[in-house]
Structures are given as C-alpha cells and as structure tokens.
PDB file of C-alpha atoms in Angstrom:
ATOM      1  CA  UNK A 297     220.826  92.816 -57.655  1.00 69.00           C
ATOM      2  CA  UNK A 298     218.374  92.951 -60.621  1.00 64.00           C
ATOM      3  CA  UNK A 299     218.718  96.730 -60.579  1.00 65.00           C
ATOM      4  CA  UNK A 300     222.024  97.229 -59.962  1.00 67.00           C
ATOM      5  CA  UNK A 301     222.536  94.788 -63.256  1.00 59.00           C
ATOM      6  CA  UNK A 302     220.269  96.887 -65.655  1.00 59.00           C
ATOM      7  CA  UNK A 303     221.625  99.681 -64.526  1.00 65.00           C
ATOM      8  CA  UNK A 304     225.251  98.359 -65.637  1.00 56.00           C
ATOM      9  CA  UNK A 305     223.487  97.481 -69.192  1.00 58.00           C
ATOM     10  CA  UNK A 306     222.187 101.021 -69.650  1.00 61.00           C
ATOM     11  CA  UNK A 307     225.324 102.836 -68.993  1.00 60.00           C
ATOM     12  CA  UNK A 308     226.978 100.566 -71.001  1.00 61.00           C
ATOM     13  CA  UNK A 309     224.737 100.798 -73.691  1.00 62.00           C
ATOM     14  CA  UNK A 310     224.491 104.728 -73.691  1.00 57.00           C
ATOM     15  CA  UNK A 311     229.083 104.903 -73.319  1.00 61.00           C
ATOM     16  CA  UNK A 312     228.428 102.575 -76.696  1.00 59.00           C
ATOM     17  CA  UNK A 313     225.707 104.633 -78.129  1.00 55.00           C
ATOM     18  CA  UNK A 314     228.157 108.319 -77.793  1.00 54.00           C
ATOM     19  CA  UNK A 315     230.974 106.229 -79.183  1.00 52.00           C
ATOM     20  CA  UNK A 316     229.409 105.070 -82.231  1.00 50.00           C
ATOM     21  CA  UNK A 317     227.603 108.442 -82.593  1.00 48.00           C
ATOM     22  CA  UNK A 318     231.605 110.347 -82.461  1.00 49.00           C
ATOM     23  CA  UNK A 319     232.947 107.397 -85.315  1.00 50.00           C
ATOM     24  CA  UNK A 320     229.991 108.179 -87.702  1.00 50.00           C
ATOM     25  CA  UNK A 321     230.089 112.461 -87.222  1.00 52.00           C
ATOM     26  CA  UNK A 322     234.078 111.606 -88.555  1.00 58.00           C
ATOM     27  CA  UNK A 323     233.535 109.558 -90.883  1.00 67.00           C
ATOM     28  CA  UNK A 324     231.263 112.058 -92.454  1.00 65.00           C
ATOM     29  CA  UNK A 325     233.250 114.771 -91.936  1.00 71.00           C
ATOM     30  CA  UNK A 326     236.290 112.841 -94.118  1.00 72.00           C
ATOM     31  CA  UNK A 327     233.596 111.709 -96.525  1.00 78.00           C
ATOM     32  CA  UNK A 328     232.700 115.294 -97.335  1.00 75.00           C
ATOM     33  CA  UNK A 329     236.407 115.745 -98.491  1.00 80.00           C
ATOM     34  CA  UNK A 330     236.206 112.860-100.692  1.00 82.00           C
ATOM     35  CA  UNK A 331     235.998 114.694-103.798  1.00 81.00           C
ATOM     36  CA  UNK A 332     236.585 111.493-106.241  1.00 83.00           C
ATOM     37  CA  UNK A 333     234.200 111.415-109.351  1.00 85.00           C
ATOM     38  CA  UNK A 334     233.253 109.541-112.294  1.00 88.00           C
ATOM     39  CA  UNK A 335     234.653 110.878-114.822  1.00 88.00           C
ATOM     40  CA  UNK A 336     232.490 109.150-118.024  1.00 90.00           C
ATOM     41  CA  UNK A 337     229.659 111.288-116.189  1.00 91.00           C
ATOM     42  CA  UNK A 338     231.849 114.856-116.059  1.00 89.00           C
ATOM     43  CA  UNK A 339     233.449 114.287-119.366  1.00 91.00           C
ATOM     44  CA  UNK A 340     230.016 113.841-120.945  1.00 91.00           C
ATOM     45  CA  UNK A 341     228.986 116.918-118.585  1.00 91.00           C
ATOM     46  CA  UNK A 342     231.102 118.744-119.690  1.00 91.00           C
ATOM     47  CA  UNK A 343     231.369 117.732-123.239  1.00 93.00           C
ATOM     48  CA  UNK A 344     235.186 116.589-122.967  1.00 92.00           C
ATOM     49  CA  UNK A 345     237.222 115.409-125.586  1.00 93.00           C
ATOM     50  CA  UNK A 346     239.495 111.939-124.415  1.00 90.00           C
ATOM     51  CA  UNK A 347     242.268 114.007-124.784  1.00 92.00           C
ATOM     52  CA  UNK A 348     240.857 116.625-121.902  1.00 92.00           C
ATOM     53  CA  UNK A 349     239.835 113.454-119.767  1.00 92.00           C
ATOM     54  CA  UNK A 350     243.148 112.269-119.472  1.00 93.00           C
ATOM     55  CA  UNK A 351     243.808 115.636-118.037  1.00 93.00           C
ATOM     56  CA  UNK A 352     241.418 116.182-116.129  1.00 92.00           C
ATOM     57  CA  UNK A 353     241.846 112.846-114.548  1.00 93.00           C
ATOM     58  CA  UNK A 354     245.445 113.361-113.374  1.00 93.00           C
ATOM     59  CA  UNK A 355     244.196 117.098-112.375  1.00 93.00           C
ATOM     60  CA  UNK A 356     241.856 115.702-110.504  1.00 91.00           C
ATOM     61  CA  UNK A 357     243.242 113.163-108.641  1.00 92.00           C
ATOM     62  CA  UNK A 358     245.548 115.777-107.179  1.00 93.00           C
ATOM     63  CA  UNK A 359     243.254 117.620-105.969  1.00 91.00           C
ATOM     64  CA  UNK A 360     241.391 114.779-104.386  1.00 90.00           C
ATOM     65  CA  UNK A 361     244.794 113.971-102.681  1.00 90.00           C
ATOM     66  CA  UNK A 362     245.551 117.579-101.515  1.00 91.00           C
ATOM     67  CA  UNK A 363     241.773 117.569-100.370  1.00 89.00           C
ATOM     68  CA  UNK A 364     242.341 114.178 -98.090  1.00 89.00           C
ATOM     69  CA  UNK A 365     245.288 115.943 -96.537  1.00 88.00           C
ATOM     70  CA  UNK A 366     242.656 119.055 -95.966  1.00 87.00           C
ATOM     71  CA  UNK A 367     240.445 116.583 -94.307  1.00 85.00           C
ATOM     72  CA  UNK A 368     243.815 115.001 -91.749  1.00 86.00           C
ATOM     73  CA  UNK A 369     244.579 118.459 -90.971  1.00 82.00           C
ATOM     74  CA  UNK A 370     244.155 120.533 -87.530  1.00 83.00           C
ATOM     75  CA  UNK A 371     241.085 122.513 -87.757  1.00 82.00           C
ATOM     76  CA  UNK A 372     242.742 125.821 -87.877  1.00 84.00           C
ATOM     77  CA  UNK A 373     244.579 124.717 -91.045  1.00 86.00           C
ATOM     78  CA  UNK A 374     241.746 123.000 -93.035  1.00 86.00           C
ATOM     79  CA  UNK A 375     239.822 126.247 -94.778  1.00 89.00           C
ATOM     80  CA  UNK A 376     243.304 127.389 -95.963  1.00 91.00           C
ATOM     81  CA  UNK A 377     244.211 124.040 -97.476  1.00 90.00           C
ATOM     82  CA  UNK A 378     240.984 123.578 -99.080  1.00 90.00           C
ATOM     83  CA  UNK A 379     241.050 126.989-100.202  1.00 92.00           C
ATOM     84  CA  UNK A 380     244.304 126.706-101.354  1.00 94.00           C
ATOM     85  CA  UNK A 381     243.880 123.442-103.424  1.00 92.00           C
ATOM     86  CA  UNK A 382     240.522 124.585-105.027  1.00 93.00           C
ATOM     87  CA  UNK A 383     242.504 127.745-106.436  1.00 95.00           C
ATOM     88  CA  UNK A 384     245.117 125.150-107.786  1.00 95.00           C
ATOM     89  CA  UNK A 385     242.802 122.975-109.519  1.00 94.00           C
ATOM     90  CA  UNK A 386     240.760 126.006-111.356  1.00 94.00           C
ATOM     91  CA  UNK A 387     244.097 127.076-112.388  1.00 95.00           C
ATOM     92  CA  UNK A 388     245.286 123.562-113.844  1.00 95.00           C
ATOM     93  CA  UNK A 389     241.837 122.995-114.997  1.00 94.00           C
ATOM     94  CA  UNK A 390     241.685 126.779-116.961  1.00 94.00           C
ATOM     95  CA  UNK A 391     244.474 124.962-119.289  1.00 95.00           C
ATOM     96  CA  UNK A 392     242.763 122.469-120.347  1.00 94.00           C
ATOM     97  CA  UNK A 393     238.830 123.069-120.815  1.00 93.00           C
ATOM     98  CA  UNK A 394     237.777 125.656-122.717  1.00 93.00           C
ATOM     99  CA  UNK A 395     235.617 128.842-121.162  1.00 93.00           C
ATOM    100  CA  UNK A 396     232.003 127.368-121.962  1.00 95.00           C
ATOM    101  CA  UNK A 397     233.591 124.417-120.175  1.00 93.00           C
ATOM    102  CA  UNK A 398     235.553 126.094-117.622  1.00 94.00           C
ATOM    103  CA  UNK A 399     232.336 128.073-116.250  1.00 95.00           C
ATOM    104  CA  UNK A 400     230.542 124.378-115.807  1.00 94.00           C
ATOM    105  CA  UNK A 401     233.223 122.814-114.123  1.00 93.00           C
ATOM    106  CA  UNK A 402     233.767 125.807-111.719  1.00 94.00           C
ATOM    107  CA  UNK A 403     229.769 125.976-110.911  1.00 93.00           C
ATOM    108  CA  UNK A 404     229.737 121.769-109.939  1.00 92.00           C
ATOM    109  CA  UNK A 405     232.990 122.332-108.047  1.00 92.00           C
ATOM    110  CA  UNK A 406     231.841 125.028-106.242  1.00 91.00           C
ATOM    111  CA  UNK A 407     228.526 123.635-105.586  1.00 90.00           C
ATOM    112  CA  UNK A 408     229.843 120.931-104.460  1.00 89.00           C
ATOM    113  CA  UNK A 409     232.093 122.668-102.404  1.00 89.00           C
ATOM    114  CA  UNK A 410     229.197 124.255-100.535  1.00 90.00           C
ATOM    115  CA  UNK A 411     226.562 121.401-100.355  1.00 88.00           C
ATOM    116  CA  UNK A 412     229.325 119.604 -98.454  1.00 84.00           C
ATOM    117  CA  UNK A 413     229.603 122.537 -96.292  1.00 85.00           C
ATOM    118  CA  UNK A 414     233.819 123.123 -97.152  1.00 82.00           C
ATOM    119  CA  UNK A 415     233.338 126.842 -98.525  1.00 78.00           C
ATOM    120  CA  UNK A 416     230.807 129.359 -97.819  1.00 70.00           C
TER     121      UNK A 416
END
C-alpha cells in the first residue's frame, strides 16, 4: 500500500512539474515581445528633445501593441508581423529623430530584436 501511495505522489508530482515547466517556456516567450521601455533612459540615450519624447512615446506604444498581437499570433504568422511592425516603427521613428539619432535607435531596436531571439 506504501508503494502504491508514493508511487501516486511521484506521478503526480512529475504531471505538476511538465505543467509548470509549459506555463513558464510561455510566459517567456510573450515576455520576449514585451517591447515596453523607459523612456527618461532612451530619451537621454538618445539625446531627445521633450518634444521628440512625446513622439516617440505614442510611436512606441504602437509598436509595443502591434508586437503583443505578434506574440497572440499562430506561429506561421508571427515573423511576418514582427517584421512587419519593426519596418513601421523605423519608418514613424525616421520622422522624428534625426540621422545621428536614427542610427542609435535602429542599433538598440535591432539588438534587442535579436537578443530576444525575434529576428535573425
């Protein structure tokens, strides 16, 4: 009876252990398309005027929303959104920073981008 009792425990205790284990591997995989920031620490980064962090904030929180979608989506249509809403924000971001800007933001976006393992 002993036996048959620990035996019960360990099964259950592995089911729980592959369970947890599949809730943390998505939560990071949605964490890695959380792309929110702080922006005192990019506008001073980046050398932004409060003007251009205005922007940059409604900018960016577009792109963090079109990135959450990227994250909900089937995995056949995530690289395309991502790419998709990466190539928007450089675009909206071109009209506001200025090139010596521009080049910094696109170098921490796309680094970023890779360390998280969303572009290659």
């Amino acid at each position: 009876m002993k036996k048959i009792v620990l035996t019960l425990v360990a099964v259950m205790s592995l089911t729980m252990g592959f369970a947890a284990d599949t809730k943390n591997n998505t939560n990071a995989e949605l964490q890695a398309y959380n792309m929110s920031v702080n922006y005192d620490r990019l506008g001073a980064a980046l050398n932004l005027t409060s003007d251009q962090i205005d922007e940059v904030k409604d900018i960016h929180k577009n792109f963090c929303a079109e990135m959450m979608s990227a994250a909900n989506a089937s995995n056949s249509d995530k690289q395309a959104m991502v790419d998709k809403a990466v190539e928007k924000d450089l675009k909206h971001m071109s009209y506001v920073l200025t090139g010596k800007q521009m080049e910094k933001y696109e170098l921490m976006l796309k680094s970023t981008l890779r360390n998280r393992g969303l572009v290659k």
